[in-house]
Amino acid sequence: MKQTLTEILLQALRRAKDKGELKLETQPTITLDTPKDKNHGDLATTMALAMAKAEGKPPRKVAETILANIQDEEGIIAKTEIAGPGFINFFLKQDRWRKTLFDIDDQGHEFGFKDIGKGEKVQVEFVSANPTGPLHVGHGRGAAVGDALANLLAAVGYDVQREFYINDAGRQVKLLARSVYSRYRQMHGKDEPFPEDGYHGTYINEISASASTSASVGLEYIDRSFEESERAFAEYSKDQMLADIKKDLEDFGVRFDVWFSEKSLLADGSVKKSIEELKERGFAYEQDGALWLKSTAFGDDKDRVIIKKDGEYTYLATDIAYHRNKLARGFSQLVNIWGADHHGYIPRVQAVIQAFGHPKDSLHVILIQLVAILRHGQPVPMSKRAGTFVTLRDVVADVGADAARYIFLTRKTDSHLDFDLDIAKEQSRENPVYYVQYAHARISSIFRETESRGIKIPARETVQIDLLDLEEEQNLIKALARFPEMIEEAALAYEPHRLTFYLQDLAGTLHNYYYKHRVIDAENPAKTGARLFLMKQIRIVIQSALKILGVAAPEKM
RNA sequence: GCGCCCGUAGCUCAGCUGGAUAGAGCGUUGGCCUCCGAAGCCAAAGGUCCCGCGUUCGAAUCGCGGCGGGCGCACCA
């Protein structure tokens, strides 16, 4: 709809220029917005205001010229007007809007899913939690956003891969092993101090206990030193944690295509190789006995250490190899979803990307602000080390995966999120997710009713959509017509939260209609048919949007 | 000290690639079930869009400077 009108406007400009009525030294961009106020038309443009200065004419004059040159061959425009300082408002013919219903009927769940990506490969890396403890709510937010974003990008034609990067090589895993080892020894009556920085959660005890009966650890290490035991405990503990993490994510409805091991980069020599390549490219140098990345060449505050004086790699070293590996896999766009506390790391990694000869913006980092958990109105202090944190599993058990996902997605990622457990639990029926799901269930309920009465939803060949002439019906149709552009904008902006707001708006429009008018009118089969046809298309769009968010569309609640 | 994010209704937040009278949910007040699902609808009250200056025909939106809150500034990961 918007596209058609944009075409018409472009032609009008061309015509005005040919006739010498407009100078058009620079091609103006055509912006069309849906006005907040319905009295301002279905679509409005401010282009005349923007062009006024360059044309040297008052905006209203420019608007008049544009309008005078419009040729509406298809006949979609019902009325135009120039308002205020020079807005051009377009009122479109109702039957044109109604055709949207046929589009949805034809395309089904493909409706609104343009092929912007053209099959380009895109990777979304998210969660990537250290396998040293259970996932907490912050990870849940990242998981919800990452998964929805991946769905969204797939919906607009990208070939999307979901990846989880496993930090299984560093000190954290060693500390995990050490913690489990200590509890294990204590469990078997040995006098073993617990490491000062060890992980304190009860899950450590559980792993220690299960390790004792496992095939790979068993009772063999009760009297062995940590040095002798480390490998077995590290492997066992990490595997247990990863299995847990995978389970939590699956229960949350999130699945990854690739689980990428940091350790594998060390094992197969790619860390060494990547560093060599950086040296060859002139972006790594030695100083003070350490090896540095020349990240200042790309705008970082200072250069960063890759290999420490003692010969150990820093975290950056494996990240260099990891991002080189990603780039080599042929993605046109890399999206990393990180906790906001890692924001200082962005210039470094973007420097790496550029050092390997790729444009800076081939990596897009989305920062997720931290989630504060409130219980009884008070913030719950969270520390992984101290073992006090609210796990994703707890939240899912409390409020359900759908509500949790939806809450995570009703805020843009830049915003801090207060997740009040009591409200999410006690007022769960007030939760926005139910409002949207209820709309879906309501339509489904109507269909159950018509089915029991033997009323059929008409096919598009027989339906009389011109009977949909109520204002509330127009509102619904226009909301549906907005879906494709909303999807496109959300995808290009990497902002899945826009879908939740769209859905709430659509659901509200439906609830309003439902209350005011009855879909089934036994006296008027033709009108009933048209309304059922409308309901059918609304249901399709709700389903599509909820599916992208990863939230269920229940037929009954 | 430097950097990033946030500051919009009592609360939690949308709106921010500049547009017309700033929105939603919750909460408050009042109304709506003989009728397809009341997990719903309608209405009312509620605002210095943190402050100041600037750019602009036009600023919640852009720029600069403050203030307040969060986070980060390692040869940790």
XYZ file of C-alpha atoms (C1' of nucleotides) in Angstrom:
634
model
C 0.000 0.000 0.000
C 2.722 2.358 1.079
C 4.833 1.162 -1.793
C 2.179 1.880 -4.391
C 1.698 5.382 -3.127
C 5.450 5.981 -3.037
C 5.567 5.043 -6.715
C 2.774 7.449 -7.499
C 4.582 10.245 -5.694
C 7.851 9.526 -7.476
C 6.085 9.802 -10.799
C 4.435 13.028 -9.769
C 7.838 14.495 -8.911
C 9.249 13.424 -12.245
C 6.371 15.007 -14.079
C 6.675 18.251 -12.138
C 10.355 18.398 -12.920
C 9.803 17.778 -16.621
C 7.318 20.596 -16.719
C 9.737 22.837 -14.870
C 7.429 23.304 -11.923
C 9.954 21.924 -9.477
C 13.712 22.242 -9.542
C 14.462 18.976 -7.737
C 18.191 19.498 -7.695
C 18.511 16.706 -5.192
C 16.160 13.776 -5.178
C 14.024 14.075 -2.050
C 13.332 10.946 -0.057
C 9.704 10.045 0.043
C 8.514 9.411 3.540
C 5.043 8.163 4.224
C 3.774 7.732 7.743
C 0.575 6.592 9.288
C -0.744 9.635 11.126
C -1.709 9.202 14.742
C -4.908 11.070 14.129
C -7.285 9.407 11.678
C -8.520 12.802 10.564
C -5.145 13.241 8.962
C -5.690 10.465 6.509
C -4.415 6.949 6.045
C -0.940 8.000 5.017
C 0.737 11.368 5.161
C 3.957 12.816 3.885
C 6.043 15.722 5.087
C 8.097 15.870 1.924
C 6.751 19.246 0.854
C 7.987 20.710 4.131
C 11.376 19.176 3.641
C 11.639 20.353 0.035
C 10.461 23.907 0.595
C 13.850 25.402 1.306
C 15.605 23.898 -1.690
C 12.752 24.852 -3.965
C 12.607 28.352 -2.624
C 8.833 28.176 -2.318
C 6.475 27.961 0.640
C 5.762 24.351 1.601
C 2.074 24.555 0.838
C 2.879 25.706 -2.688
C 5.211 22.763 -3.148
C 2.499 20.464 -1.853
C 0.035 21.887 -4.356
C 2.457 21.304 -7.188
C 3.005 17.722 -6.153
C -0.698 17.035 -5.858
C -1.414 18.642 -9.216
C 0.958 16.193 -10.860
C -0.360 13.046 -9.303
C -1.846 10.500 -11.632
C -3.630 7.767 -9.784
C -4.022 5.187 -12.511
C -5.030 2.323 -10.273
C -7.476 4.527 -8.462
C -6.363 3.899 -4.911
C -6.685 7.449 -3.616
C -10.061 8.569 -2.361
C -9.103 12.050 -1.265
C -6.070 14.244 -0.693
C -5.579 17.376 1.319
C -2.926 19.830 2.288
C -2.945 20.502 5.989
C -1.162 22.688 8.475
C 2.188 24.035 7.323
C 2.273 21.672 4.331
C 1.458 18.095 5.240
C -0.042 16.119 2.399
C -2.657 13.707 3.646
C -3.886 10.778 1.610
C -7.182 9.042 2.181
C -7.242 5.708 0.430
C -10.244 3.912 -0.947
C -11.716 1.376 1.383
C -11.854 -1.465 -1.102
C -8.135 -1.044 -1.603
C -7.511 -1.725 2.077
C -9.793 -4.718 2.007
C -7.644 -6.399 -0.627
C -5.106 -6.942 2.130
C -7.391 -9.721 3.327
C -6.972 -11.524 0.034
C -3.219 -11.103 0.253
C -3.206 -12.777 3.635
C -5.533 -15.503 2.473
C -3.283 -16.195 -0.517
C 0.008 -16.051 1.343
C -1.027 -17.518 4.670
C 1.804 -17.565 7.152
C 4.117 -16.156 4.490
C 2.235 -12.882 4.565
C 4.500 -10.002 5.462
C 7.665 -12.003 5.011
C 9.517 -10.204 2.267
C 12.766 -11.458 0.871
C 15.046 -8.641 1.917
C 17.857 -10.965 2.920
C 17.875 -12.812 -0.386
C 19.237 -15.892 1.301
C 22.360 -14.212 2.642
C 23.920 -16.014 5.555
C 23.618 -14.259 8.888
C 24.773 -15.490 12.235
C 23.293 -14.641 15.585
C 25.476 -15.593 18.510
C 23.767 -15.349 21.846
C 23.612 -16.563 25.450
C 27.140 -18.002 25.305
C 27.103 -18.362 29.080
C 30.120 -19.803 30.868
C 29.421 -23.442 31.655
C 30.150 -22.823 35.292
C 26.658 -22.377 36.623
C 22.995 -22.448 35.708
C 21.536 -19.833 33.408
C 20.135 -16.847 35.253
C 17.398 -14.461 34.181
C 19.828 -12.186 32.382
C 20.719 -15.065 30.111
C 17.002 -15.621 29.665
C 16.557 -12.133 28.327
C 19.440 -12.629 25.924
C 17.979 -15.953 24.860
C 14.535 -14.496 24.228
C 15.904 -11.576 22.250
C 18.400 -13.642 20.283
C 15.913 -16.304 19.355
C 13.232 -13.811 18.345
C 15.735 -11.795 16.357
C 16.899 -14.922 14.562
C 13.289 -15.762 13.724
C 12.701 -12.229 12.552
C 15.722 -12.209 10.277
C 14.686 -15.561 8.867
C 11.232 -14.121 8.217
C 12.707 -11.461 5.952
C 14.728 -13.886 3.937
C 18.058 -14.339 5.668
C 19.654 -17.708 6.129
C 20.126 -17.538 9.877
C 22.389 -19.597 12.062
C 22.106 -19.617 15.846
C 25.314 -20.151 17.683
C 26.352 -20.633 21.302
C 30.000 -20.050 22.125
C 31.201 -22.272 24.931
C 33.874 -20.753 27.125
C 35.385 -24.058 28.062
C 39.053 -23.169 28.006
C 39.725 -20.607 30.636
C 40.261 -20.173 34.288
C 36.558 -20.263 35.039
C 36.291 -23.913 34.125
C 39.339 -24.680 36.191
C 37.737 -22.955 39.126
C 34.580 -24.935 38.571
C 36.599 -28.144 38.627
C 38.357 -27.017 41.760
C 35.058 -26.234 43.468
C 33.533 -29.570 42.581
C 36.708 -31.389 43.570
C 36.674 -29.767 47.013
C 33.064 -30.649 47.694
C 33.717 -34.143 46.435
C 36.594 -34.645 48.851
C 34.627 -33.145 51.727
C 31.718 -35.390 50.855
C 33.965 -38.366 51.278
C 35.212 -37.267 54.676
C 38.419 -35.632 53.622
C 39.692 -32.382 55.016
C 39.718 -30.204 51.944
C 39.615 -26.413 51.904
C 37.143 -24.791 49.553
C 38.796 -22.456 47.033
C 38.526 -18.846 47.986
C 36.935 -17.761 44.723
C 35.014 -20.993 44.275
C 31.432 -21.297 43.104
C 29.106 -21.678 46.039
C 25.813 -22.686 44.537
C 24.113 -25.853 45.675
C 24.494 -27.121 42.132
C 28.178 -27.649 42.947
C 27.218 -30.139 45.615
C 24.898 -31.870 43.204
C 27.626 -32.254 40.634
C 30.026 -33.541 43.271
C 27.486 -36.097 44.342
C 26.692 -37.280 40.852
C 30.375 -37.340 39.986
C 30.927 -39.851 42.738
C 28.658 -42.323 41.026
C 29.700 -41.513 37.489
C 31.799 -43.689 35.245
C 34.371 -41.035 34.467
C 35.048 -39.897 38.027
C 33.570 -42.331 40.470
C 35.520 -42.838 43.674
C 38.882 -42.903 42.008
C 39.995 -39.398 42.956
C 39.187 -39.334 46.651
C 42.834 -39.515 47.584
C 44.335 -37.863 44.550
C 45.681 -34.331 44.394
C 43.782 -31.682 42.466
C 46.543 -31.611 39.872
C 45.918 -35.268 39.150
C 42.150 -34.822 39.220
C 41.649 -31.558 37.424
C 41.111 -32.913 33.941
C 38.502 -35.444 34.989
C 36.614 -32.962 37.131
C 36.775 -30.202 34.561
C 35.408 -32.461 31.844
C 32.715 -33.962 33.994
C 31.553 -30.705 35.578
C 31.546 -28.770 32.362
C 29.575 -31.491 30.595
C 27.040 -31.539 33.392
C 26.648 -27.779 33.290
C 26.315 -27.730 29.519
C 23.681 -30.420 29.630
C 21.834 -28.338 32.187
C 22.108 -25.218 30.105
C 20.854 -27.012 27.022
C 17.929 -28.374 28.958
C 17.018 -24.961 30.331
C 17.179 -23.431 26.895
C 15.064 -26.161 25.386
C 12.460 -25.686 28.078
C 12.572 -22.027 27.171
C 12.002 -22.900 23.534
C 15.477 -22.009 22.299
C 17.577 -24.271 20.137
C 21.005 -23.618 18.685
C 22.389 -24.782 15.371
C 25.996 -24.702 16.506
C 27.646 -25.123 19.884
C 31.106 -23.757 19.311
C 33.889 -24.753 21.698
C 36.537 -22.226 22.654
C 38.849 -25.100 23.487
C 38.654 -26.390 19.941
C 40.292 -23.198 18.747
C 43.286 -23.932 20.923
C 43.334 -27.595 20.032
C 43.323 -27.192 16.274
C 45.935 -24.454 16.225
C 43.666 -21.715 14.939
C 44.570 -19.392 17.788
C 48.204 -19.627 16.818
C 47.347 -19.259 13.146
C 45.144 -16.231 13.696
C 47.820 -14.471 15.678
C 50.355 -15.196 12.965
C 48.022 -13.664 10.441
C 47.595 -10.555 12.555
C 51.353 -10.219 12.754
C 51.636 -10.522 8.988
C 48.990 -7.895 8.559
C 50.932 -5.647 10.874
C 48.359 -5.438 13.656
C 50.207 -7.382 16.325
C 53.497 -6.454 17.900
C 55.696 -7.396 20.843
C 56.463 -5.077 23.693
C 57.458 -5.532 27.325
C 57.582 -9.254 26.752
C 53.934 -9.444 25.728
C 52.168 -9.566 22.380
C 49.750 -6.744 21.685
C 46.889 -6.112 19.307
C 47.160 -2.735 17.640
C 43.526 -1.961 18.280
C 44.191 1.787 18.491
C 44.569 1.663 14.725
C 40.793 1.215 14.668
C 39.767 3.665 17.315
C 40.195 1.691 20.521
C 41.475 3.639 23.554
C 44.572 1.557 23.883
C 46.228 -1.510 22.493
C 45.305 -4.829 24.056
C 47.357 -7.768 25.205
C 46.974 -11.018 23.299
C 49.746 -13.061 24.888
C 50.800 -12.249 28.406
C 54.358 -11.938 29.615
C 54.096 -15.405 31.115
C 53.210 -16.836 27.721
C 49.532 -17.440 28.495
C 46.836 -16.352 26.097
C 44.323 -13.758 27.174
C 40.650 -14.142 26.448
C 41.168 -11.863 23.487
C 43.446 -14.422 21.856
C 40.713 -17.006 21.535
C 38.260 -14.323 20.540
C 40.532 -13.303 17.720
C 40.534 -16.856 16.469
C 36.800 -17.182 17.011
C 35.902 -14.118 15.005
C 38.319 -15.033 12.273
C 36.601 -18.373 12.124
C 33.184 -16.717 11.922
C 34.286 -14.418 9.123
C 35.694 -17.362 7.202
C 32.325 -19.066 7.318
C 30.916 -16.539 4.875
C 28.323 -14.687 6.908
C 27.374 -11.346 5.466
C 26.419 -10.154 8.901
C 27.486 -11.220 12.376
C 25.238 -10.352 15.266
C 26.552 -10.801 18.788
C 24.253 -10.438 21.736
C 26.114 -9.535 24.891
C 25.355 -8.394 28.373
C 25.742 -4.651 28.668
C 28.587 -5.102 31.129
C 30.715 -6.211 28.178
C 30.228 -3.001 26.221
C 33.824 -1.932 26.743
C 34.837 -4.963 24.760
C 33.165 -3.872 21.533
C 35.917 -1.611 20.156
C 38.402 -4.423 20.676
C 36.447 -7.000 18.742
C 35.575 -4.547 16.024
C 39.265 -3.808 15.760
C 39.846 -7.527 15.262
C 37.229 -7.622 12.516
C 38.883 -4.728 10.739
C 42.377 -6.070 11.248
C 41.282 -9.079 9.236
C 40.199 -6.746 6.466
C 36.455 -6.744 7.032
C 34.303 -3.639 7.422
C 33.561 -2.627 10.974
C 29.840 -2.974 10.552
C 30.009 -6.596 9.496
C 29.779 -7.196 13.217
C 26.763 -5.838 15.012
C 26.729 -6.068 18.781
C 23.448 -5.872 20.615
C 23.825 -5.060 24.270
C 21.279 -6.397 26.675
C 20.929 -4.325 29.795
C 20.945 -6.317 32.963
C 17.819 -7.689 34.510
C 17.058 -6.773 38.084
C 14.927 -9.280 39.863
C 12.480 -7.969 42.405
C 10.932 -10.096 45.068
C 8.448 -8.536 47.469
C 9.339 -5.236 45.855
C 12.968 -5.583 46.840
C 15.850 -6.214 44.466
C 17.327 -9.664 44.855
C 21.120 -9.431 44.985
C 22.701 -11.709 42.471
C 26.187 -13.082 42.476
C 27.182 -16.186 40.652
C 30.077 -16.788 42.980
C 28.037 -16.520 46.125
C 25.474 -18.760 44.500
C 22.657 -16.301 44.996
C 20.851 -15.693 41.756
C 17.487 -16.301 40.274
C 17.819 -18.932 37.623
C 16.028 -18.948 34.321
C 14.657 -22.309 35.330
C 13.028 -20.849 38.432
C 11.408 -18.080 36.470
C 10.114 -20.428 33.805
C 8.728 -22.686 36.495
C 7.024 -19.704 38.150
C 5.514 -17.768 35.289
C 5.896 -20.094 32.314
C 8.096 -19.796 29.265
C 5.556 -17.788 27.261
C 5.105 -15.066 29.851
C 8.826 -14.869 30.570
C 9.720 -14.585 26.903
C 7.066 -12.001 26.293
C 8.121 -9.854 29.237
C 11.719 -9.974 28.071
C 10.576 -8.837 24.643
C 8.367 -5.952 25.713
C 11.383 -3.778 26.336
C 13.996 -2.600 23.970
C 17.352 -4.100 24.814
C 18.842 -0.752 25.865
C 16.453 -0.477 28.761
C 17.045 -1.897 32.152
C 14.460 -4.469 33.043
C 12.861 -4.822 36.421
C 11.408 -8.289 36.583
C 9.080 -8.439 39.528
C 8.544 -12.079 40.320
C 5.523 -11.496 42.516
C 3.738 -9.420 39.932
C 4.659 -11.826 37.163
C 3.255 -14.666 39.237
C 0.286 -13.238 41.088
C -0.963 -11.051 38.310
C -0.154 -13.414 35.538
C -3.661 -13.099 34.169
C -2.998 -9.397 33.752
C 0.176 -10.087 31.883
C 0.289 -8.654 28.346
C 1.061 -12.041 26.896
C -2.342 -13.281 27.978
C -4.018 -10.286 26.419
C -2.577 -11.240 23.052
C -3.077 -14.957 23.461
C -6.621 -14.300 24.537
C -7.311 -12.553 21.258
C -6.150 -15.647 19.454
C -8.168 -17.944 21.678
C -11.201 -15.765 21.151
C -11.065 -16.094 17.395
C -10.496 -19.795 17.741
C -13.535 -19.938 19.964
C -15.630 -18.227 17.324
C -14.545 -20.834 14.820
C -15.469 -23.606 17.218
C -18.878 -22.030 17.550
C -19.442 -21.672 13.816
C -18.269 -25.184 13.216
C -20.765 -26.545 15.681
C -23.479 -24.566 13.945
C -22.376 -25.794 10.557
C -21.289 -22.358 9.338
C -18.321 -22.358 7.004
C -15.673 -19.707 6.462
C -16.182 -18.638 2.855
C -13.435 -18.990 0.268
C -11.946 -15.835 -1.157
C -13.849 -16.361 -4.419
C -17.224 -16.113 -2.713
C -16.644 -13.842 0.246
C -18.184 -10.388 0.042
C -15.574 -8.283 1.745
C -17.280 -5.059 0.779
C -19.698 -5.859 3.586
C -16.876 -5.035 5.990
C -17.719 -1.368 6.155
C -17.707 -0.654 9.871
C -15.094 1.668 11.262
C -13.874 -1.050 13.606
C -13.481 -3.398 10.670
C -11.470 -0.815 8.801
C -9.274 -0.414 11.858
C -8.609 -4.137 11.917
C -7.817 -4.282 8.228
C -5.450 -1.349 8.458
C -3.688 -2.949 11.396
C -3.214 -6.093 9.322
C -1.943 -4.052 6.391
C 0.725 -2.577 8.640
C 2.166 -5.982 9.485
C 4.596 -6.303 6.538
C 6.188 -2.913 7.060
C 6.397 -3.501 10.807
C 8.234 -6.791 10.225
C 10.620 -5.196 7.800
C 11.416 -2.276 10.065
C 11.840 -4.451 13.134
C 14.192 -6.782 11.277
C 16.339 -4.037 9.794
C 16.584 -2.317 13.158
C 17.237 -5.613 14.992
C 14.383 -4.775 17.310
C 12.119 -7.718 17.984
C 10.347 -5.844 20.770
C 8.392 -3.958 18.129
C 6.376 -7.098 17.509
C 5.033 -7.204 21.030
C 3.748 -3.654 20.716
C 2.239 -4.375 17.344
C 0.515 -7.437 18.732
C -0.895 -5.585 21.689
C -2.293 -2.990 19.351
C -3.821 -5.581 17.053
C -5.269 -7.546 19.960
C -6.747 -4.370 21.423
C -8.363 -3.495 18.106
C -9.870 -6.957 17.973
C -11.174 -6.891 21.545
C -12.781 -3.543 20.862
C -14.480 -4.862 17.736
C -15.567 -8.039 19.440
C -17.264 -6.177 22.217
C -19.127 -3.817 19.924
C -20.199 -6.186 17.191
C -21.132 -9.796 16.793
C -19.306 -11.842 14.226
C -22.016 -14.418 13.846
C -25.310 -13.082 12.617
C -27.685 -15.935 11.841
C -29.958 -13.543 9.933
C -27.183 -12.443 7.628
C -24.984 -15.263 6.300
C -23.159 -13.040 3.826
C -22.056 -10.594 6.500
C -21.196 -13.431 8.851
C -19.070 -14.934 6.124
C -17.206 -11.696 5.492
C -16.531 -11.266 9.192
C -15.336 -14.831 9.586
C -13.019 -14.273 6.663
C -11.622 -11.224 8.446
C -11.201 -13.192 11.676
C -9.360 -15.894 9.814
C -6.799 -13.429 8.480
C -6.329 -11.780 11.863
C -5.651 -15.148 13.375
C -3.004 -15.873 10.754
C -1.169 -12.638 11.477
C -1.300 -13.159 15.247
C 0.071 -16.643 14.772
C 2.885 -15.406 12.563
C 3.904 -12.707 14.991
C 3.736 -14.951 18.046
C 5.747 -17.576 16.263
C 8.538 -15.089 15.642
C 8.508 -14.207 19.315
C 8.572 -17.875 20.213
C 5.331 -17.638 22.141
C 2.494 -20.126 21.814
C -0.819 -19.252 20.164
C -3.301 -21.331 22.165
C -6.763 -22.119 20.836
C -8.112 -22.401 24.341
C -6.893 -20.885 27.558
C 38.672 11.161 35.523
C 37.186 8.717 30.611
C 33.523 5.724 27.842
C 28.568 3.257 26.936
C 23.254 2.962 28.300
C 19.020 5.057 30.694
C 15.942 9.492 32.639
C 8.487 10.208 29.327
C 1.629 9.500 33.831
C 1.693 7.159 40.959
C 4.595 2.280 39.093
C 6.787 -0.572 34.771
C 7.752 1.008 30.002
C 6.701 2.244 24.292
C 7.402 6.408 21.042
C 13.600 8.754 19.579
C 16.155 7.677 10.919
C 12.579 15.461 13.695
C 6.176 16.465 12.195
C -0.090 17.807 13.593
C -3.751 17.182 20.224
C 2.874 12.599 23.689
C 0.850 6.591 24.145
C 0.186 1.391 26.467
C -0.111 -1.936 30.631
C -0.585 -1.921 35.891
C -2.751 1.000 39.810
C -7.105 4.632 41.057
C -12.498 6.083 40.083
C -17.140 4.973 37.549
C -19.912 1.963 34.083
C -20.745 -2.920 30.725
C -22.168 -10.247 30.904
C -30.741 -12.727 28.625
C -26.432 -12.731 23.306
C -19.888 -15.929 19.425
C -14.990 -16.630 25.962
C -15.633 -10.469 31.257
C -8.070 -13.491 30.865
C -12.555 -8.714 27.683
C -14.825 -3.642 26.620
C -16.090 1.719 27.516
C -15.221 6.227 30.206
C -12.666 9.518 33.732
C -8.594 11.324 36.424
C -3.344 11.421 35.954
C 2.459 14.791 32.158
C 7.877 21.048 33.609
C 8.724 14.159 28.073
C 15.335 15.445 34.127
C 17.291 20.875 33.464
C 19.492 24.677 30.259
C 21.234 26.452 25.640
C 21.452 25.642 20.400
C 19.921 23.847 15.208
C 14.985 24.012 12.624
C 9.079 26.417 9.692
C 8.631 22.501 13.606
C 12.362 19.029 19.077
C 10.293 13.809 23.722
C 13.241 12.815 19.118
C 19.168 16.011 16.594
C 23.848 18.835 18.869
C 26.423 20.923 23.133
C 26.639 21.614 28.518
C 24.811 20.138 33.223
C 22.124 16.884 36.961
C 20.539 11.922 38.518
C 20.795 6.394 38.061
C 23.105 1.817 36.001
C 27.406 -0.447 33.799
C 32.383 -0.647 32.187
C 37.420 1.227 32.111
C 43.194 -5.703 33.596
C 49.119 -8.838 30.951
C 40.438 -11.584 34.576
C 37.061 -14.343 31.757
